[in-house]
mmCIF file with all atom_site columns, C-alpha atoms in Angstrom:
data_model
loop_
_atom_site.group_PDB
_atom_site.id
_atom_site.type_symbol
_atom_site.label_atom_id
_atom_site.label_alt_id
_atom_site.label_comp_id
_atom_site.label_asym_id
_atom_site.label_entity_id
_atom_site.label_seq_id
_atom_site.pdbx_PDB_ins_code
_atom_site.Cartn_x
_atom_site.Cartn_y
_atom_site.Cartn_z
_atom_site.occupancy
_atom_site.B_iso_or_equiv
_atom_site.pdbx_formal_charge
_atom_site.auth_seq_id
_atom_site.auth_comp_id
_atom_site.auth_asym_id
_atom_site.auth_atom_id
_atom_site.pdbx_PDB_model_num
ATOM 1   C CA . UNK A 1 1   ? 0.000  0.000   0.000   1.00 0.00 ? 1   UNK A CA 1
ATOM 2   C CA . UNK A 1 2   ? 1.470  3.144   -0.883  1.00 0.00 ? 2   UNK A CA 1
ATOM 3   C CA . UNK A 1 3   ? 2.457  6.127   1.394   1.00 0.00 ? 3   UNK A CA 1
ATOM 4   C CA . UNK A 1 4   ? 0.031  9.467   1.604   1.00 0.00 ? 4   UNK A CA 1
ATOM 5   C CA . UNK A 1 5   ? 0.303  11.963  -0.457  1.00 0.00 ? 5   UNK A CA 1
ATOM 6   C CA . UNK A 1 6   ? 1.098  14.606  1.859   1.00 0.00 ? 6   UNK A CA 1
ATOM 7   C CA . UNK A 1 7   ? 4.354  16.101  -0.085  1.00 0.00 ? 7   UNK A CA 1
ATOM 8   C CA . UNK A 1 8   ? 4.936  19.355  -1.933  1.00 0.00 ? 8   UNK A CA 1
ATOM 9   C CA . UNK A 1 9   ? 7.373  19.389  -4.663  1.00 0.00 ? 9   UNK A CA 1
ATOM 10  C CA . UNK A 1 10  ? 10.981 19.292  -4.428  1.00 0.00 ? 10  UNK A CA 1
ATOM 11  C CA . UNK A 1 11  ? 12.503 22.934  -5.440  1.00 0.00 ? 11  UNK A CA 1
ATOM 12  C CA . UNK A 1 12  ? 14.428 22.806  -7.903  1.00 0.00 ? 12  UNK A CA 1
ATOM 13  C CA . UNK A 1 13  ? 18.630 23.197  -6.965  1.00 0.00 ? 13  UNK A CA 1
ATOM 14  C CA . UNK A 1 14  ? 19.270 24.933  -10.711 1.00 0.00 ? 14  UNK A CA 1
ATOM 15  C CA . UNK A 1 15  ? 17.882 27.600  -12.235 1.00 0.00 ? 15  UNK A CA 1
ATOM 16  C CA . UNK A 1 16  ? 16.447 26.549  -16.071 1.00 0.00 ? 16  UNK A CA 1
ATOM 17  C CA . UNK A 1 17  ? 16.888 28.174  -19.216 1.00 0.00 ? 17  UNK A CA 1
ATOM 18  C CA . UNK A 1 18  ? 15.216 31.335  -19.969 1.00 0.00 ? 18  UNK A CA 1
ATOM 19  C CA . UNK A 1 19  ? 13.458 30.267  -22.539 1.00 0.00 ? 19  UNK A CA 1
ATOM 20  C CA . UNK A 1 20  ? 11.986 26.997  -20.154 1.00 0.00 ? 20  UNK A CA 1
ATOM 21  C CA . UNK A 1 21  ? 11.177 29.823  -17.299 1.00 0.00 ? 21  UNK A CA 1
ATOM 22  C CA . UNK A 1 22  ? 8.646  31.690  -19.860 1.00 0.00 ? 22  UNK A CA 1
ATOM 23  C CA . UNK A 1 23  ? 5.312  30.138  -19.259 1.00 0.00 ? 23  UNK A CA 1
ATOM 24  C CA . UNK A 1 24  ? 4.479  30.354  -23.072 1.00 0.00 ? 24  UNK A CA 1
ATOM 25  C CA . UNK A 1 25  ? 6.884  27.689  -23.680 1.00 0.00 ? 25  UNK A CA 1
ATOM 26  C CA . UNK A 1 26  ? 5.874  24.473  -22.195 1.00 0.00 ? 26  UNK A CA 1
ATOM 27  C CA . UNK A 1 27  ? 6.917  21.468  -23.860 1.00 0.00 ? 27  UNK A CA 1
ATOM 28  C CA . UNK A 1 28  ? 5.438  23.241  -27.078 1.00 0.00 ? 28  UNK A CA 1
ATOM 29  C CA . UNK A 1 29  ? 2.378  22.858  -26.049 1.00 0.00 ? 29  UNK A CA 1
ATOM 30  C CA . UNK A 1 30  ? 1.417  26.287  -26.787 1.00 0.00 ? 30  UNK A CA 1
ATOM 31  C CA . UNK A 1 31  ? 2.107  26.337  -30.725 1.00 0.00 ? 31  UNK A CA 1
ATOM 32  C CA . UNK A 1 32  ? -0.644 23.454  -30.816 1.00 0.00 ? 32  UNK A CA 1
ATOM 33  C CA . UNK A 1 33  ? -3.593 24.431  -32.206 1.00 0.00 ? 33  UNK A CA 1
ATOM 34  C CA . UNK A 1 34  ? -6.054 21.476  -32.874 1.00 0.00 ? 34  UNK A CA 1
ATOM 35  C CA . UNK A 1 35  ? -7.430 20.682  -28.960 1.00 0.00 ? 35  UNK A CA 1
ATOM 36  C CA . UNK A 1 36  ? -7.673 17.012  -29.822 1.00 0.00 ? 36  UNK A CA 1
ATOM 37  C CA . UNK A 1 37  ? -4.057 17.171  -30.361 1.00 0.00 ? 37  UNK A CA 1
ATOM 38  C CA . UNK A 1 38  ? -2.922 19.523  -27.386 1.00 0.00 ? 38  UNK A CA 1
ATOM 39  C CA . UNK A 1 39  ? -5.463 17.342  -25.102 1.00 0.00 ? 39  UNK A CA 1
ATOM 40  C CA . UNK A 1 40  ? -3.423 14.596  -26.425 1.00 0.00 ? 40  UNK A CA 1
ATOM 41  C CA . UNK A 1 41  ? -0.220 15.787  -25.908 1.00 0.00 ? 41  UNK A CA 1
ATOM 42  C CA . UNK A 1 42  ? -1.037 17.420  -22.396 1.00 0.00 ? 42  UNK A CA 1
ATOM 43  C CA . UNK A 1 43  ? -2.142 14.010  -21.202 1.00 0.00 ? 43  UNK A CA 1
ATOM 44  C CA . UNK A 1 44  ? 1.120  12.089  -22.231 1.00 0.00 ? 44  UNK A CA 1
ATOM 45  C CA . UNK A 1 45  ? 2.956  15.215  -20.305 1.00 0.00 ? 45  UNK A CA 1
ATOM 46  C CA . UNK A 1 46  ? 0.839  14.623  -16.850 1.00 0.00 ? 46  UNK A CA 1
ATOM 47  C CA . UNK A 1 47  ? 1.061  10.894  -17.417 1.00 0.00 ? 47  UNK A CA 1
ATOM 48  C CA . UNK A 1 48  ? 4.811  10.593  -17.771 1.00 0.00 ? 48  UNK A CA 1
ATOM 49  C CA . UNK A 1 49  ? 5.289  13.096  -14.897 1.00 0.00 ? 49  UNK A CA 1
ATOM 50  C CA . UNK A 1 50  ? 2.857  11.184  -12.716 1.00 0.00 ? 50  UNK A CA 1
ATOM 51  C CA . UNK A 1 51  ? 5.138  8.108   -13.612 1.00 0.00 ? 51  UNK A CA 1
ATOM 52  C CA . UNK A 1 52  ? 8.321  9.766   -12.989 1.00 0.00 ? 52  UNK A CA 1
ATOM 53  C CA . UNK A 1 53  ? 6.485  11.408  -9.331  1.00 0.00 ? 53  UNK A CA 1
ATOM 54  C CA . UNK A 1 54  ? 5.609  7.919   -8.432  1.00 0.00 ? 54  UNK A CA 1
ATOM 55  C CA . UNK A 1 55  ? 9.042  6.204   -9.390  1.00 0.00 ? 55  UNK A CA 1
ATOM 56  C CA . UNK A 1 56  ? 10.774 9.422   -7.522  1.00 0.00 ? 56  UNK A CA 1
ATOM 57  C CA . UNK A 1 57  ? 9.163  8.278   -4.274  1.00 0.00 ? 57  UNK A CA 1
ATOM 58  C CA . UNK A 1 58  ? 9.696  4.584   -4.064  1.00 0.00 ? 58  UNK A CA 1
ATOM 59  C CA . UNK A 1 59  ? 13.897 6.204   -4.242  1.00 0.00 ? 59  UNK A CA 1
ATOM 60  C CA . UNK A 1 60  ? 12.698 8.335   -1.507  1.00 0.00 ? 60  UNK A CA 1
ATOM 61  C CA . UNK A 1 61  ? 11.086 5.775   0.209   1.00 0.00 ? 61  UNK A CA 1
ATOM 62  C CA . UNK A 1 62  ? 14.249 2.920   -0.336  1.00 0.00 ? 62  UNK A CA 1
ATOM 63  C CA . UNK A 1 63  ? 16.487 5.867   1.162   1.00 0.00 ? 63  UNK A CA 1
ATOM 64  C CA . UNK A 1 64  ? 14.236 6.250   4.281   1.00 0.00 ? 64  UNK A CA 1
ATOM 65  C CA . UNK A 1 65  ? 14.304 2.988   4.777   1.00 0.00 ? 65  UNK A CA 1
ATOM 66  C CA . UNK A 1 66  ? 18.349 2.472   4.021   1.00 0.00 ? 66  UNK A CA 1
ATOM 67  C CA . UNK A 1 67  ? 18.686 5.692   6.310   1.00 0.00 ? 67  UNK A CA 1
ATOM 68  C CA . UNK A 1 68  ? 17.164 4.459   8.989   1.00 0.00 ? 68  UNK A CA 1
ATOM 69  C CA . UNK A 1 69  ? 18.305 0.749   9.120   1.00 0.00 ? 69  UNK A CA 1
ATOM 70  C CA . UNK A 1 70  ? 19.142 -0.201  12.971  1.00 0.00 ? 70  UNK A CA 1
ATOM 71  C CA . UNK A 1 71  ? 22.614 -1.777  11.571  1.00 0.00 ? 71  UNK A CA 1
ATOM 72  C CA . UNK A 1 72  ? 23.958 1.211   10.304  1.00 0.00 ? 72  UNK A CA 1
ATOM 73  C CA . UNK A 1 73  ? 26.382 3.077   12.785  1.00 0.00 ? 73  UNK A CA 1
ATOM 74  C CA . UNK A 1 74  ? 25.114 6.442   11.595  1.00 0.00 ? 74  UNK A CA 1
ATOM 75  C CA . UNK A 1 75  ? 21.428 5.565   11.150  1.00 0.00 ? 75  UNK A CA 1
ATOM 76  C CA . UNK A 1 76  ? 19.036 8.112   11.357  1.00 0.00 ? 76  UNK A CA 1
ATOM 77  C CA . UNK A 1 77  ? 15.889 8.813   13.542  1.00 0.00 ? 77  UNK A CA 1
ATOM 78  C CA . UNK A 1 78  ? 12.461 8.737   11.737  1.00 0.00 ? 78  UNK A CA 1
ATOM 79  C CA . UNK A 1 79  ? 12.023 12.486  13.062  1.00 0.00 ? 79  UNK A CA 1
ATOM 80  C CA . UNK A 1 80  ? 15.714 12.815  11.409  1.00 0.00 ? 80  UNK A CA 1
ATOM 81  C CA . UNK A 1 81  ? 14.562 11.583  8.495   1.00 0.00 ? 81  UNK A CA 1
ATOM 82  C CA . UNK A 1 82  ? 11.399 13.295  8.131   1.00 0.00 ? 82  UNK A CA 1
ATOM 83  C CA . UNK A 1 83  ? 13.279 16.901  8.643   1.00 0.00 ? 83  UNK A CA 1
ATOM 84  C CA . UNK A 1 84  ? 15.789 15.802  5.967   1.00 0.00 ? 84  UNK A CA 1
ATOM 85  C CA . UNK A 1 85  ? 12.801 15.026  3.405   1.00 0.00 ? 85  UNK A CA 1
ATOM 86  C CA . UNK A 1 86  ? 10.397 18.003  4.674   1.00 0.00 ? 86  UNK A CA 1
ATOM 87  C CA . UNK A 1 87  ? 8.224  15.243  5.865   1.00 0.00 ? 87  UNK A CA 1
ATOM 88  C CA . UNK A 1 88  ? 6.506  14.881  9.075   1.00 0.00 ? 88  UNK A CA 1
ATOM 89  C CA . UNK A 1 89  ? 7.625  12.326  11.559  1.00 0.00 ? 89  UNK A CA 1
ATOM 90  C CA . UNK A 1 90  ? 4.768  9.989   11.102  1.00 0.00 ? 90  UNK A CA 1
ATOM 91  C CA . UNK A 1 91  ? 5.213  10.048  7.271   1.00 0.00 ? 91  UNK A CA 1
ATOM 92  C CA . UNK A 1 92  ? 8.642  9.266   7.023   1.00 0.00 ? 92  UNK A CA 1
ATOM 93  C CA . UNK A 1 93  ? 7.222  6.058   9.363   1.00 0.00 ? 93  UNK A CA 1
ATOM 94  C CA . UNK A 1 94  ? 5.226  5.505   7.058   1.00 0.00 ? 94  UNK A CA 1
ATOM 95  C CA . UNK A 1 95  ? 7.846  5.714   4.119   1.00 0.00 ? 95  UNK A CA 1
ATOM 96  C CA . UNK A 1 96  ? 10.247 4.265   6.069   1.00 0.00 ? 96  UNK A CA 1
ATOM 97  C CA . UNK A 1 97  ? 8.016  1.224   6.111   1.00 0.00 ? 97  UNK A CA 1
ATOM 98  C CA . UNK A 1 98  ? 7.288  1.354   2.479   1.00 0.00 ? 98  UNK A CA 1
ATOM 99  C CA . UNK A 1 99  ? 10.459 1.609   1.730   1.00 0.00 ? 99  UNK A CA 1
ATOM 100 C CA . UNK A 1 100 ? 11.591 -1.312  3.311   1.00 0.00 ? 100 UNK A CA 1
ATOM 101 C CA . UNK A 1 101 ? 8.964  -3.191  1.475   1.00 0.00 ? 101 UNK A CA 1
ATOM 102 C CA . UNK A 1 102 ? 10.888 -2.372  -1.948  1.00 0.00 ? 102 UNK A CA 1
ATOM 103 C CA . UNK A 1 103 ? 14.180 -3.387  -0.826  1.00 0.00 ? 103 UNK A CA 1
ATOM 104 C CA . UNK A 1 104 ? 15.205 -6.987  -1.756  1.00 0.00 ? 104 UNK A CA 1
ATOM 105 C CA . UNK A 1 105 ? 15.185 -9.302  1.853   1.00 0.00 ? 105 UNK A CA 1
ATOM 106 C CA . UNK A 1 106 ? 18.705 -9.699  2.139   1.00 0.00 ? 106 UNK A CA 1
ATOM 107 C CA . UNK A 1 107 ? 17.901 -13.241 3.807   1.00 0.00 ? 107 UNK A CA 1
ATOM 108 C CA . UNK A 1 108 ? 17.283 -14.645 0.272   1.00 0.00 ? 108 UNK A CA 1
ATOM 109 C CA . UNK A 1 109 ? 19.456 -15.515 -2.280  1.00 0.00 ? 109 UNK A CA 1
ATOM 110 C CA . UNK A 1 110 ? 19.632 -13.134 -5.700  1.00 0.00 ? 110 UNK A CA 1
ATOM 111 C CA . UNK A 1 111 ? 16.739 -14.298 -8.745  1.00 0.00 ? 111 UNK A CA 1
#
Protein backbone atom coordinates (compact mmCIF):
# COMPACT_ATOMS: atom_id res chain seq x y z
CA UNK A 1 0.00 0.00 0.00
CA UNK A 2 1.47 3.14 -0.88
CA UNK A 3 2.46 6.13 1.39
CA UNK A 4 0.03 9.47 1.60
CA UNK A 5 0.30 11.96 -0.46
CA UNK A 6 1.10 14.61 1.86
CA UNK A 7 4.35 16.10 -0.09
CA UNK A 8 4.94 19.36 -1.93
CA UNK A 9 7.37 19.39 -4.66
CA UNK A 10 10.98 19.29 -4.43
CA UNK A 11 12.50 22.93 -5.44
CA UNK A 12 14.43 22.81 -7.90
CA UNK A 13 18.63 23.20 -6.96
CA UNK A 14 19.27 24.93 -10.71
CA UNK A 15 17.88 27.60 -12.23
CA UNK A 16 16.45 26.55 -16.07
CA UNK A 17 16.89 28.17 -19.22
CA UNK A 18 15.22 31.34 -19.97
CA UNK A 19 13.46 30.27 -22.54
CA UNK A 20 11.99 27.00 -20.15
CA UNK A 21 11.18 29.82 -17.30
CA UNK A 22 8.65 31.69 -19.86
CA UNK A 23 5.31 30.14 -19.26
CA UNK A 24 4.48 30.35 -23.07
CA UNK A 25 6.88 27.69 -23.68
CA UNK A 26 5.87 24.47 -22.19
CA UNK A 27 6.92 21.47 -23.86
CA UNK A 28 5.44 23.24 -27.08
CA UNK A 29 2.38 22.86 -26.05
CA UNK A 30 1.42 26.29 -26.79
CA UNK A 31 2.11 26.34 -30.73
CA UNK A 32 -0.64 23.45 -30.82
CA UNK A 33 -3.59 24.43 -32.21
CA UNK A 34 -6.05 21.48 -32.87
CA UNK A 35 -7.43 20.68 -28.96
CA UNK A 36 -7.67 17.01 -29.82
CA UNK A 37 -4.06 17.17 -30.36
CA UNK A 38 -2.92 19.52 -27.39
CA UNK A 39 -5.46 17.34 -25.10
CA UNK A 40 -3.42 14.60 -26.43
CA UNK A 41 -0.22 15.79 -25.91
CA UNK A 42 -1.04 17.42 -22.40
CA UNK A 43 -2.14 14.01 -21.20
CA UNK A 44 1.12 12.09 -22.23
CA UNK A 45 2.96 15.22 -20.31
CA UNK A 46 0.84 14.62 -16.85
CA UNK A 47 1.06 10.89 -17.42
CA UNK A 48 4.81 10.59 -17.77
CA UNK A 49 5.29 13.10 -14.90
CA UNK A 50 2.86 11.18 -12.72
CA UNK A 51 5.14 8.11 -13.61
CA UNK A 52 8.32 9.77 -12.99
CA UNK A 53 6.48 11.41 -9.33
CA UNK A 54 5.61 7.92 -8.43
CA UNK A 55 9.04 6.20 -9.39
CA UNK A 56 10.77 9.42 -7.52
CA UNK A 57 9.16 8.28 -4.27
CA UNK A 58 9.70 4.58 -4.06
CA UNK A 59 13.90 6.20 -4.24
CA UNK A 60 12.70 8.33 -1.51
CA UNK A 61 11.09 5.78 0.21
CA UNK A 62 14.25 2.92 -0.34
CA UNK A 63 16.49 5.87 1.16
CA UNK A 64 14.24 6.25 4.28
CA UNK A 65 14.30 2.99 4.78
CA UNK A 66 18.35 2.47 4.02
CA UNK A 67 18.69 5.69 6.31
CA UNK A 68 17.16 4.46 8.99
CA UNK A 69 18.30 0.75 9.12
CA UNK A 70 19.14 -0.20 12.97
CA UNK A 71 22.61 -1.78 11.57
CA UNK A 72 23.96 1.21 10.30
CA UNK A 73 26.38 3.08 12.79
CA UNK A 74 25.11 6.44 11.59
CA UNK A 75 21.43 5.57 11.15
CA UNK A 76 19.04 8.11 11.36
CA UNK A 77 15.89 8.81 13.54
CA UNK A 78 12.46 8.74 11.74
CA UNK A 79 12.02 12.49 13.06
CA UNK A 80 15.71 12.82 11.41
CA UNK A 81 14.56 11.58 8.49
CA UNK A 82 11.40 13.29 8.13
CA UNK A 83 13.28 16.90 8.64
CA UNK A 84 15.79 15.80 5.97
CA UNK A 85 12.80 15.03 3.40
CA UNK A 86 10.40 18.00 4.67
CA UNK A 87 8.22 15.24 5.87
CA UNK A 88 6.51 14.88 9.08
CA UNK A 89 7.63 12.33 11.56
CA UNK A 90 4.77 9.99 11.10
CA UNK A 91 5.21 10.05 7.27
CA UNK A 92 8.64 9.27 7.02
CA UNK A 93 7.22 6.06 9.36
CA UNK A 94 5.23 5.50 7.06
CA UNK A 95 7.85 5.71 4.12
CA UNK A 96 10.25 4.26 6.07
CA UNK A 97 8.02 1.22 6.11
CA UNK A 98 7.29 1.35 2.48
CA UNK A 99 10.46 1.61 1.73
CA UNK A 100 11.59 -1.31 3.31
CA UNK A 101 8.96 -3.19 1.48
CA UNK A 102 10.89 -2.37 -1.95
CA UNK A 103 14.18 -3.39 -0.83
CA UNK A 104 15.20 -6.99 -1.76
CA UNK A 105 15.19 -9.30 1.85
CA UNK A 106 18.70 -9.70 2.14
CA UNK A 107 17.90 -13.24 3.81
CA UNK A 108 17.28 -14.64 0.27
CA UNK A 109 19.46 -15.51 -2.28
CA UNK A 110 19.63 -13.13 -5.70
CA UNK A 111 16.74 -14.30 -8.75
Amino acid sequence: EAAPRRMKPAPLLFEPPETVAEAEHFFDLESIEDPRELLSRATELTLAFRAAADRATEFQAMAAALLADPKRFDRLSASAIGERADWTEDYAKKMIEFGRSLLPDPTQPPT
